[in-house]
Coordinates of C-alpha atoms in Angstrom, one line a residue:
Chain K
M24 CA 61.0 108.2 40.4
T25 CA 60.3 110.6 37.5
S26 CA 57.4 112.9 37.1
K27 CA 54.9 112.6 34.3
S28 CA 56.2 115.7 32.6
E29 CA 59.8 114.4 32.7
S30 CA 58.7 111.1 31.3
S31 CA 56.8 112.7 28.4
Y32 CA 59.8 115.0 27.8
I33 CA 62.1 112.0 27.4
Q34 CA 59.6 110.1 25.3
S35 CA 59.0 112.9 22.9
A36 CA 62.8 113.4 22.5
L37 CA 63.2 109.7 21.7
L38 CA 60.3 109.8 19.2
S39 CA 61.4 113.0 17.5
D40 CA 63.2 113.1 14.2
P41 CA 66.2 112.9 14.6
P42 CA 65.8 111.1 18.0
C43 CA 67.9 112.6 20.7
R44 CA 68.9 111.3 24.1
A45 CA 70.2 113.2 27.1
D46 CA 73.8 112.1 26.6
G47 CA 73.8 112.6 22.9
R48 CA 73.9 108.9 21.9
A49 CA 72.1 107.3 19.0
L50 CA 69.1 105.0 19.8
L51 CA 71.2 101.9 19.3
D52 CA 74.5 103.1 20.9
Y53 CA 75.8 101.4 24.0
R54 CA 77.8 103.4 26.6
A55 CA 81.5 102.7 27.3
L56 CA 82.2 99.2 28.3
R57 CA 85.2 98.6 30.7
L58 CA 86.3 95.2 31.7
T59 CA 88.9 94.0 34.3
T60 CA 89.4 90.3 34.9
G61 CA 91.1 88.5 37.7
V62 CA 89.9 91.0 40.4
A63 CA 89.1 88.4 43.0
A64 CA 92.4 86.6 43.8
L65 CA 90.7 83.7 45.7
A66 CA 88.2 82.9 43.0
N67 CA 88.8 80.6 40.1
G68 CA 87.6 83.3 37.7
S69 CA 86.4 86.8 38.1
A70 CA 85.5 90.0 36.3
R71 CA 84.5 93.6 37.0
L72 CA 82.5 95.2 34.3
T73 CA 81.4 98.8 34.0
L74 CA 78.7 99.8 31.5
G75 CA 78.4 103.5 31.7
G76 CA 77.9 103.8 35.4
T77 CA 76.6 100.4 36.1
T78 CA 79.2 98.3 37.9
I79 CA 79.0 94.5 38.3
L80 CA 81.5 92.3 40.0
A81 CA 81.2 88.6 39.1
A82 CA 83.3 85.7 40.3
C83 CA 83.2 81.9 39.9
K84 CA 84.3 79.4 42.5
L85 CA 84.6 75.7 42.0
E86 CA 83.8 73.1 44.6
I87 CA 83.8 69.3 44.4
E88 CA 80.3 67.9 44.4
D89 CA 79.5 64.3 45.2
I90 CA 77.0 63.3 42.6
E91 CA 77.0 59.6 43.3
H92 CA 74.9 60.0 46.4
A93 CA 72.8 62.9 45.2
I94 CA 69.1 62.7 45.7
D95 CA 68.2 63.7 42.2
A96 CA 70.1 61.8 39.6
T97 CA 72.1 64.5 37.7
D98 CA 75.3 64.3 35.8
G99 CA 76.9 67.0 37.9
R100 CA 78.8 69.8 36.2
R101 CA 76.2 72.2 37.5
I102 CA 76.4 76.0 37.3
S103 CA 74.7 77.7 40.1
C104 CA 74.2 81.5 40.1
A105 CA 73.5 84.0 42.8
V106 CA 73.2 87.7 42.7
S107 CA 73.6 90.2 45.5
C108 CA 72.6 93.8 45.2
S109 CA 74.7 96.2 47.3
P110 CA 72.5 98.7 49.1
A111 CA 74.9 101.4 47.8
A112 CA 73.6 100.7 44.3
Y113 CA 70.0 101.1 45.3
P114 CA 70.0 103.7 48.1
H115 CA 66.2 104.3 48.0
H116 CA 65.1 100.7 48.1
A117 CA 63.9 99.0 51.3
P118 CA 65.8 95.9 52.3
A119 CA 62.9 93.7 51.3
A120 CA 62.8 95.2 47.8
L121 CA 66.5 94.6 47.5
D122 CA 66.0 90.9 48.3
E123 CA 63.3 90.7 45.7
L124 CA 65.4 92.3 43.1
Q125 CA 68.4 90.0 43.9
H126 CA 66.1 87.0 43.7
D127 CA 64.7 88.1 40.4
L128 CA 68.1 88.7 38.8
A129 CA 69.4 85.4 40.1
H130 CA 66.5 83.6 38.7
L131 CA 67.1 85.1 35.3
L132 CA 70.8 84.2 35.4
N133 CA 70.0 80.6 36.5
A134 CA 67.3 80.1 33.9
A135 CA 69.8 81.0 31.2
L136 CA 73.1 79.6 32.4
A137 CA 72.2 76.6 34.5
H138 CA 70.6 74.9 31.6
A139 CA 71.7 71.3 31.0
A140 CA 72.7 72.0 27.4
L141 CA 75.3 74.6 28.6
R142 CA 77.1 72.5 31.1
P143 CA 80.8 72.5 30.4
A144 CA 82.2 69.0 29.6
N145 CA 85.5 69.5 31.5
L146 CA 83.8 70.0 34.8
T147 CA 83.7 66.2 35.3
V148 CA 86.2 64.8 37.8
L149 CA 85.2 61.2 38.2
P150 CA 82.4 60.2 35.8
G151 CA 79.3 59.3 37.8
R152 CA 80.9 60.1 41.1
K153 CA 82.4 63.5 41.5
A154 CA 82.2 66.6 39.5
W155 CA 82.9 70.3 39.9
L156 CA 80.1 72.5 41.0
L157 CA 80.6 76.0 39.6
S158 CA 79.1 78.8 41.8
L159 CA 78.8 82.1 40.0
D160 CA 78.3 85.0 42.4
C161 CA 77.5 88.5 41.0
V162 CA 77.5 91.7 43.1
V163 CA 75.8 94.8 41.7
L164 CA 77.9 97.6 43.0
A165 CA 76.3 100.5 41.2
D166 CA 73.2 100.7 39.0
A167 CA 73.0 103.4 36.4
G168 CA 70.6 101.7 34.1
N169 CA 70.6 98.5 32.0
V170 CA 71.6 96.2 34.8
H171 CA 70.4 93.1 32.9
D172 CA 72.8 93.5 30.0
A173 CA 75.7 94.3 32.3
L174 CA 74.9 91.3 34.5
F175 CA 75.1 88.8 31.7
L176 CA 78.2 90.4 30.2
A177 CA 80.0 90.3 33.6
A178 CA 78.8 86.7 34.1
R179 CA 80.1 85.7 30.7
A180 CA 83.4 87.4 31.3
A181 CA 83.8 85.7 34.7
L182 CA 83.0 82.3 33.2
C183 CA 85.5 82.8 30.4
D184 CA 88.1 83.8 32.9
T185 CA 87.6 80.7 35.0
R186 CA 90.3 78.1 35.0
V187 CA 89.3 74.5 36.0
P188 CA 92.2 72.6 37.8
V189 CA 93.0 69.6 35.7
T190 CA 92.5 66.4 37.6
R191 CA 93.2 62.8 36.9
P192 CA 91.5 59.8 38.4
V193 CA 93.5 57.6 40.8
E194 CA 92.8 54.0 41.6
Y195 CA 94.5 51.8 44.1
R196 CA 95.9 48.5 43.0
T197 CA 97.3 45.7 45.0
P198 CA 100.0 43.6 43.3
L199 CA 98.8 40.4 41.7
H200 CA 99.9 37.3 43.5
A201 CA 101.2 34.3 41.5
G202 CA 98.7 31.9 43.0
G203 CA 95.7 34.1 42.8
V204 CA 92.6 32.9 40.9
R205 CA 91.2 35.2 38.3
G206 CA 87.5 35.6 38.1
D207 CA 85.8 37.1 35.0
G208 CA 88.3 37.9 32.5
D209 CA 87.0 41.3 31.6
D210 CA 87.0 42.6 35.2
D211 CA 90.7 42.9 35.3
S212 CA 90.8 46.7 35.9
M213 CA 91.3 46.3 39.6
G214 CA 94.1 44.0 39.2
M215 CA 93.0 41.9 42.1
G216 CA 92.2 38.3 42.0
M217 CA 88.5 37.5 42.0
G218 CA 86.5 34.6 43.2
V219 CA 88.4 32.2 45.4
D220 CA 91.3 34.2 46.6
T221 CA 93.7 32.6 49.0
D222 CA 96.3 35.4 49.0
G223 CA 94.3 38.6 48.5
A224 CA 92.2 40.6 50.9
G225 CA 89.1 38.5 50.2
L226 CA 87.0 41.4 49.1
D227 CA 84.8 41.2 46.1
T228 CA 85.8 44.3 44.3
R229 CA 83.9 43.7 41.1
H230 CA 81.6 46.6 41.7
A231 CA 84.3 49.1 42.4
A232 CA 85.7 48.8 38.9
H233 CA 86.2 52.6 38.5
A234 CA 88.7 54.9 40.2
A235 CA 87.6 56.1 43.5
D236 CA 89.7 59.2 43.9
F237 CA 91.3 61.9 42.0
E238 CA 94.4 64.1 42.2
L239 CA 95.5 67.4 40.7
A240 CA 97.6 66.7 37.6
D241 CA 99.7 69.8 38.3
Y242 CA 99.6 71.6 41.6
W243 CA 101.0 74.9 40.3
S244 CA 99.0 75.3 37.1
E245 CA 95.8 77.4 37.1
G246 CA 94.0 74.9 34.9
A247 CA 92.1 74.7 31.7
A248 CA 89.5 77.1 30.4
L249 CA 85.9 76.1 30.7
E250 CA 84.7 74.3 27.6
G251 CA 81.9 75.7 25.6
W252 CA 82.5 79.3 26.3
D253 CA 81.1 80.4 23.0
R254 CA 77.7 79.0 23.8
W255 CA 76.9 81.3 26.7
P256 CA 74.3 83.9 25.9
V257 CA 74.4 87.7 26.1
C258 CA 71.4 89.7 27.1
V259 CA 70.0 92.4 24.9
T260 CA 67.4 94.7 26.5
L261 CA 65.2 96.4 24.0
N262 CA 63.4 99.4 25.5
L263 CA 60.1 99.7 23.6
I264 CA 58.6 103.0 22.9
S265 CA 55.6 103.1 20.5
T266 CA 56.9 101.6 17.3
T267 CA 60.6 102.1 17.9
H268 CA 63.1 100.7 20.4
F269 CA 66.4 101.8 21.9
L270 CA 69.2 100.2 23.8
D271 CA 71.2 100.8 27.0
A272 CA 68.8 103.0 28.9
T273 CA 69.9 105.4 31.7
P274 CA 67.8 105.3 34.8
Q275 CA 65.6 108.3 33.7
E276 CA 65.0 106.6 30.3
E277 CA 64.1 103.4 32.0
A278 CA 61.6 105.1 34.2
A279 CA 60.1 106.9 31.2
V280 CA 59.6 103.6 29.2
S281 CA 56.9 101.2 30.3
L282 CA 57.8 98.1 28.4
R283 CA 61.1 96.3 28.0
L284 CA 62.0 93.1 26.2
L285 CA 64.9 91.1 27.3
L286 CA 66.4 88.6 24.8
L287 CA 69.1 86.1 25.7
I288 CA 71.0 85.3 22.5
S289 CA 74.2 83.2 22.0
C290 CA 76.2 83.5 18.8
A291 CA 78.5 80.6 18.2
P292 CA 81.0 81.2 15.5
A293 CA 79.8 78.2 13.6
G294 CA 76.1 78.0 13.0
P295 CA 73.2 80.4 13.4
P296 CA 72.6 82.4 16.6
T297 CA 70.3 80.7 19.1
L298 CA 67.7 82.3 21.4
H299 CA 68.0 81.1 24.9
G300 CA 65.2 83.0 26.6
T301 CA 63.0 86.1 26.6
R302 CA 61.3 88.1 29.2
L303 CA 58.9 91.0 28.9
I304 CA 59.1 93.5 31.7
G305 CA 56.6 96.2 32.4
S306 CA 53.0 97.0 31.4
G307 CA 52.0 97.0 27.8
E308 CA 51.3 94.8 24.9
L309 CA 53.5 93.5 22.1
P310 CA 52.0 92.5 18.8
P311 CA 53.5 89.2 17.5
A312 CA 54.6 90.8 14.2
Q313 CA 56.6 93.4 16.1
F314 CA 58.1 90.7 18.4
K315 CA 59.4 88.8 15.4
S316 CA 61.1 91.9 13.9
L317 CA 62.5 92.8 17.3
V318 CA 64.1 89.3 17.6
Q319 CA 65.6 89.7 14.1
D320 CA 67.1 93.1 15.0
S321 CA 68.4 91.9 18.3
L322 CA 70.4 89.1 16.7
T323 CA 72.6 91.8 15.1
Y324 CA 72.9 93.7 18.4
A325 CA 73.9 90.6 20.3
K326 CA 76.6 89.8 17.7
E327 CA 78.0 93.3 18.1
L328 CA 77.9 93.2 21.9
K329 CA 79.6 89.8 22.0
K330 CA 82.3 91.0 19.6
T331 CA 82.9 94.0 21.9
L332 CA 83.1 91.9 25.0
D333 CA 85.4 89.3 23.4
A334 CA 87.7 92.1 22.2
Q335 CA 87.9 93.5 25.7
M336 CA 88.5 90.0 27.2
H337 CA 91.3 89.5 24.7
S338 CA 93.0 92.7 25.5
E339 CA 92.6 92.0 29.2
R340 CA 94.2 88.6 28.8
A341 CA 97.1 90.2 26.9
R342 CA 97.5 92.8 29.6
R343 CA 97.6 90.2 32.4
Q344 CA 100.0 88.0 30.6
S345 CA 102.4 90.9 29.9
G346 CA 102.2 91.7 33.6
V347 CA 101.0 95.3 33.3
L348 CA 99.3 96.5 36.5
R349 CA 96.0 98.2 36.2
Chain F
M4 CA 102.2 65.9 59.5
G5 CA 103.8 68.4 57.2
S6 CA 105.6 71.5 58.4
R7 CA 103.5 73.7 60.6
I8 CA 103.3 77.4 59.9
E9 CA 104.8 79.3 62.8
T10 CA 103.0 82.3 64.0
L11 CA 106.3 83.9 65.2
N12 CA 109.6 82.2 64.5
A13 CA 112.8 82.3 66.4
G14 CA 114.2 85.1 64.2
G15 CA 111.2 87.3 65.1
Y16 CA 109.4 87.0 61.8
R17 CA 105.7 86.1 61.3
S18 CA 104.2 83.8 58.8
D19 CA 103.9 86.5 56.1
G20 CA 107.4 87.8 56.7
R21 CA 106.5 90.8 58.9
R22 CA 108.0 91.7 62.1
Q23 CA 106.2 91.5 65.4
L24 CA 104.8 95.0 65.4
E25 CA 104.8 95.7 61.7
L26 CA 101.5 96.7 60.0
R27 CA 100.4 95.3 56.7
D28 CA 100.4 97.5 53.6
F29 CA 97.7 100.1 54.2
I30 CA 96.3 101.3 50.8
I31 CA 93.6 104.0 50.6
D32 CA 91.6 104.7 47.5
L33 CA 89.3 107.7 47.5
P34 CA 87.6 107.7 44.1
T35 CA 87.3 111.0 42.4
V36 CA 84.5 109.8 40.3
S37 CA 82.1 107.5 42.1
S38 CA 80.0 105.3 39.9
S39 CA 77.3 105.0 42.5
N40 CA 75.5 108.1 43.8
A41 CA 77.2 107.8 47.2
D42 CA 77.9 111.1 48.9
G43 CA 81.2 109.6 50.0
S44 CA 83.1 106.4 49.4
A45 CA 86.4 104.8 50.1
V46 CA 88.2 101.5 49.4
V47 CA 90.7 100.5 52.1
S48 CA 93.1 97.6 52.0
H49 CA 95.1 96.1 54.9
G50 CA 97.3 93.7 53.1
L51 CA 94.9 91.2 51.5
T52 CA 91.8 92.5 53.3
T53 CA 89.9 94.9 51.0
V54 CA 86.8 96.7 52.2
M55 CA 84.6 99.3 50.4
A56 CA 82.5 101.7 52.3
S57 CA 79.8 104.1 50.9
V58 CA 78.1 106.8 52.8
F59 CA 74.7 108.3 52.0
G60 CA 73.5 111.3 53.9
P61 CA 72.6 113.0 56.0
R62 CA 69.4 112.7 54.0
E63 CA 65.7 112.4 54.5
A64 CA 64.8 109.2 56.2
R65 CA 63.0 106.5 54.2
L66 CA 60.5 106.0 57.0
R67 CA 59.4 108.9 59.2
S68 CA 58.7 106.5 62.0
L69 CA 62.3 105.6 62.3
T70 CA 63.6 109.1 62.8
L71 CA 64.6 110.8 66.1
H72 CA 63.5 114.3 66.9
D73 CA 66.8 115.6 68.2
R74 CA 69.5 113.7 66.2
A75 CA 70.2 111.7 63.0
V76 CA 69.9 108.0 62.9
V77 CA 73.0 106.1 61.8
N78 CA 72.2 103.0 59.8
V79 CA 74.9 100.5 58.9
E80 CA 74.6 97.6 56.5
V81 CA 77.4 95.1 55.9
G82 CA 77.8 92.8 52.9
I83 CA 80.4 90.1 52.5
T84 CA 80.9 88.8 49.0
P85 CA 80.8 85.0 48.9
F86 CA 84.2 84.9 47.1
S87 CA 86.0 87.0 49.6
S88 CA 87.5 84.1 51.5
G89 CA 89.2 80.9 50.3
E90 CA 86.0 78.9 50.9
R91 CA 82.9 80.1 49.3
R92 CA 80.3 81.1 51.9
R93 CA 77.2 83.1 51.0
R94 CA 75.8 85.0 54.0
G95 CA 72.3 86.4 53.9
R96 CA 71.3 89.9 55.1
G97 CA 70.1 88.6 58.5
D98 CA 73.2 86.6 59.2
K99 CA 74.3 86.9 62.8
Y100 CA 77.9 87.6 62.1
I101 CA 77.0 90.4 59.7
L102 CA 74.5 91.9 62.1
E103 CA 77.2 91.8 64.8
L104 CA 79.7 93.6 62.5
A105 CA 77.1 96.2 61.6
A106 CA 76.2 96.8 65.2
A107 CA 79.9 97.2 66.2
I108 CA 80.4 99.7 63.4
K109 CA 77.3 101.6 64.4
A110 CA 78.3 101.7 68.1
T111 CA 81.8 102.9 67.1
F112 CA 80.6 105.9 65.0
E113 CA 77.5 107.1 66.8
P114 CA 79.4 109.0 69.4
V115 CA 81.9 110.3 66.9
I116 CA 79.6 111.7 64.2
Q117 CA 78.0 115.0 65.2
I118 CA 74.5 113.6 64.8
H119 CA 72.9 116.4 66.9
L120 CA 73.4 118.7 63.9
Y121 CA 70.9 116.7 61.8
P122 CA 67.7 115.9 63.6
R123 CA 65.1 113.7 61.8
S124 CA 67.7 112.6 59.2
Q125 CA 69.4 109.4 58.4
I126 CA 73.0 108.7 57.7
D127 CA 73.5 105.4 55.8
I128 CA 76.8 103.5 55.8
Y129 CA 77.1 100.6 53.4
V130 CA 80.1 98.4 53.9
Q131 CA 81.1 95.8 51.3
V132 CA 83.9 93.3 52.1
L133 CA 85.6 92.4 48.8
E134 CA 88.4 90.3 50.1
Q135 CA 89.2 89.1 53.6
D136 CA 92.4 87.9 55.3
G137 CA 91.9 88.9 58.9
G138 CA 91.0 92.3 60.3
M139 CA 87.6 92.7 58.7
L140 CA 86.2 94.9 61.4
Q141 CA 89.4 96.9 61.5
A142 CA 89.3 97.6 57.8
S143 CA 85.6 98.3 57.8
I144 CA 86.0 101.0 60.5
N145 CA 88.9 102.6 58.7
A146 CA 87.1 102.6 55.4
T147 CA 84.0 104.0 57.1
T148 CA 86.0 106.9 58.6
L149 CA 87.4 107.8 55.2
A150 CA 84.0 107.5 53.5
L151 CA 82.4 109.7 56.1
I152 CA 85.1 112.4 55.7
N153 CA 84.8 112.1 52.0
A154 CA 81.1 112.7 52.3
G155 CA 81.6 115.7 54.4
V156 CA 79.8 114.4 57.5
P157 CA 81.1 116.3 60.5
M158 CA 82.9 114.1 63.0
S159 CA 84.8 114.9 66.3
D160 CA 87.9 113.1 65.1
Y161 CA 89.2 110.3 62.8
V162 CA 88.6 106.7 64.0
A163 CA 91.5 104.4 63.4
A164 CA 91.1 100.7 64.2
I165 CA 93.6 98.0 64.6
T166 CA 93.8 94.3 65.7
C167 CA 96.3 93.2 68.2
G168 CA 97.1 89.8 69.6
V169 CA 99.5 88.0 71.9
F170 CA 101.6 85.0 71.0
S171 CA 102.9 83.5 74.2
T172 CA 103.7 86.9 75.8
Q173 CA 104.8 88.5 72.5
P174 CA 102.4 91.2 71.2
L175 CA 101.5 91.2 67.5
L176 CA 99.8 93.9 65.5
D177 CA 97.5 93.7 62.5
L178 CA 96.7 90.0 62.4
T179 CA 96.0 88.0 59.3
S180 CA 93.3 85.3 59.3
L181 CA 95.8 82.6 60.0
E182 CA 97.1 84.5 63.1
E183 CA 93.5 85.3 64.2
S184 CA 92.6 81.7 64.4
D185 CA 95.8 81.0 66.3
V186 CA 96.3 83.6 69.0
P187 CA 94.0 85.5 71.4
H188 CA 93.4 88.9 69.9
L189 CA 91.3 92.1 70.2
T190 CA 90.1 94.9 67.9
L191 CA 90.5 98.4 69.1
A192 CA 89.1 101.6 67.6
V193 CA 90.7 104.8 68.7
M194 CA 90.2 108.5 68.2
P195 CA 93.9 109.3 67.6
K196 CA 94.1 112.9 68.7
T197 CA 92.7 112.4 72.2
G198 CA 93.5 108.7 72.5
K199 CA 89.9 107.9 73.4
V200 CA 88.8 104.5 72.6
T201 CA 85.4 104.0 70.9
L202 CA 85.4 100.3 70.4
V203 CA 87.0 97.3 72.1
T204 CA 86.0 93.8 71.0
M205 CA 87.5 90.5 72.0
E206 CA 86.1 87.0 71.5
T207 CA 89.1 85.0 72.8
R208 CA 90.6 84.6 76.2
L209 CA 93.4 86.9 77.0
H210 CA 95.5 87.2 80.2
V211 CA 94.7 90.4 82.0
D212 CA 98.5 91.3 82.4
R213 CA 98.8 91.4 78.6
F214 CA 95.8 93.7 78.1
E215 CA 97.4 96.9 79.1
E216 CA 100.4 96.5 76.8
L217 CA 98.2 95.6 73.9
V218 CA 96.1 98.8 74.4
R219 CA 99.2 100.9 74.5
L220 CA 100.5 99.4 71.3
A221 CA 97.2 99.8 69.6
L222 CA 97.2 103.5 70.5
L223 CA 100.6 103.9 68.8
A224 CA 99.5 101.9 65.8
S225 CA 96.3 104.1 65.5
K226 CA 98.5 107.2 65.3
V227 CA 100.4 105.6 62.4
L228 CA 97.1 104.8 60.6
H229 CA 95.8 108.3 61.4
A230 CA 98.8 109.9 59.7
E231 CA 98.2 107.8 56.6
M232 CA 94.6 108.7 56.5
R233 CA 95.3 112.3 56.9
T234 CA 97.8 112.3 54.0
A235 CA 95.3 110.5 51.7
I236 CA 92.5 113.0 52.6
R237 CA 94.7 116.0 52.0
A238 CA 95.9 114.7 48.7
H239 CA 92.3 114.0 47.7
T240 CA 91.1 117.4 48.8
G241 CA 94.0 119.1 47.0
E242 CA 93.0 117.3 43.8
L243 CA 89.4 118.5 44.2
I244 CA 90.5 122.1 44.8
R245 CA 92.6 122.0 41.7
A246 CA 89.8 120.4 39.7
M247 CA 87.4 123.2 40.8
G248 CA 89.8 125.7 39.3
G249 CA 91.7 126.6 42.5
S250 CA 95.0 126.7 40.8
R251 CA 95.5 130.2 42.1
L252 CA 95.2 128.9 45.7
S253 CA 98.4 127.6 47.3
R254 CA 99.0 123.9 47.8
V255 CA 97.2 122.6 50.9
P256 CA 99.8 122.9 53.6
D257 CA 100.6 119.7 55.4
R258 CA 101.3 121.1 58.9
E259 CA 100.2 119.4 62.1
D260 CA 98.1 122.5 63.0
A261 CA 96.8 123.3 59.5
P262 CA 93.4 125.1 59.3
G263 CA 90.6 122.6 58.9
D264 CA 91.9 120.4 61.7
D265 CA 90.0 121.3 64.7
D266 CA 92.0 121.8 67.8
Q267 CA 90.4 119.5 70.3
D268 CA 91.9 120.9 73.4
E269 CA 89.6 123.9 73.8
A270 CA 86.6 121.8 73.1
M271 CA 87.7 119.2 75.6
A272 CA 88.4 121.9 78.2
D273 CA 84.8 123.2 77.9
A274 CA 83.3 119.8 78.1

């Protein structure tokens, strides 16, 4: 909680010429970004991200989901996100307020990442029957402002770190008997005699033409990376103050600003950047013309942010492969 | 059936290669710069079990109605990350297991922290289990002890916790999750200097003849853990002194009776 005089002090500093912030950054500067991947040994992919003081721990776990008997007909390959806020990050919040905040952040993550268009193709195990369900769990360990940006960056890093075990479908065949009568010629995949079958089991297996089970192709290999990793969005939070905006607010700056615009942008290397979602937080109005110019500006910021994160992920991968301990 | 993992094989080795009474790697991390605003925090690992504890307080209580006129209220909240165990399991805040853990930690520390010095205040202890492989309560209590000392909360003594179990008359110390599901075991929290026990929990059936030996071994183990914790605290304090420009001061002496360690005997004689 900041007092009125403190808020106006911060606001006038931001609106002055040249604008100045408490830690000396420019309006569009982000704080230091630190990334460590592979922090949760039992998860399929994990990342710990620190943006200034905000620390987020994100991890992905894969479970087999039976989509054949699911109530709602989906294709599987779902990504389900959950956020948990440690009380240590919000020491003055009541437990009910923490639950609300968790729910809000989880909803934001789900709305962006669980979208059907972003489902990775290599999460399918047996088409139409079984698929991987990816559960992304994020824990906010410390909040020093700009938790939305950090959350999406950590989620993206964890997803990029995830390795999906490679599976192959397995079907069971009985050997063909010499006297067996073949049924329809095209239903040969089961290799069993159809129709009048004097030697076989007598089951009509025409409907079980596809493989019923799967196995791991390689027990010891970690697996393949998730497909479509360049489609996942990053979040850019624009803190709006009169006609200007600034990025990566500290808690005091967040309390001094009444309106924030969240933009979820993905920048694939080929093609134009796409906007995945927006959210306006706080009290205030945003004229449409300003909204349009803000979206244009944020495309540049998102590109920079993504570039920074990708560079950090690259150096992390190199560090882990070379076996250097952190 | 494939080969079964033996809890204790004929050569005296356990499933993870340890001896009967050998403890797992005990790693303590007292952060010099805490990213959250916690007054004190510590990350403790017993082998693959990693727990982070943060302490806030003594501070003004959030709700006046929850305070006590003559002492501080100790409030413990535990969180277990869903990816901490092999199978993903998300536990809500009101989960029975979590509430039980929190109540056990609170019962352990309420008599140890000198709460009568801080009436109408609140001391918050937030425990976050990052990875679990058996000994969650043990690691939580050890992490909480270090976090409380790091926060400067006055306590009567350290509290060291250890799990011990019995595998067909053979005692085992510091059990992993595989061993916990196999053998009867108990968790003991001890104040090492006086040997007083502040917590005993057991959820399995144990023969009463074995109990005495387990308690005796747990007391010995707690002294070992206590020595490690003291070393870590002293190293951390030495760093802080140097950082505050105390290079003129001599190095913090590591004697058994060094100043700053209260001699309990006089206090015990008065009580």
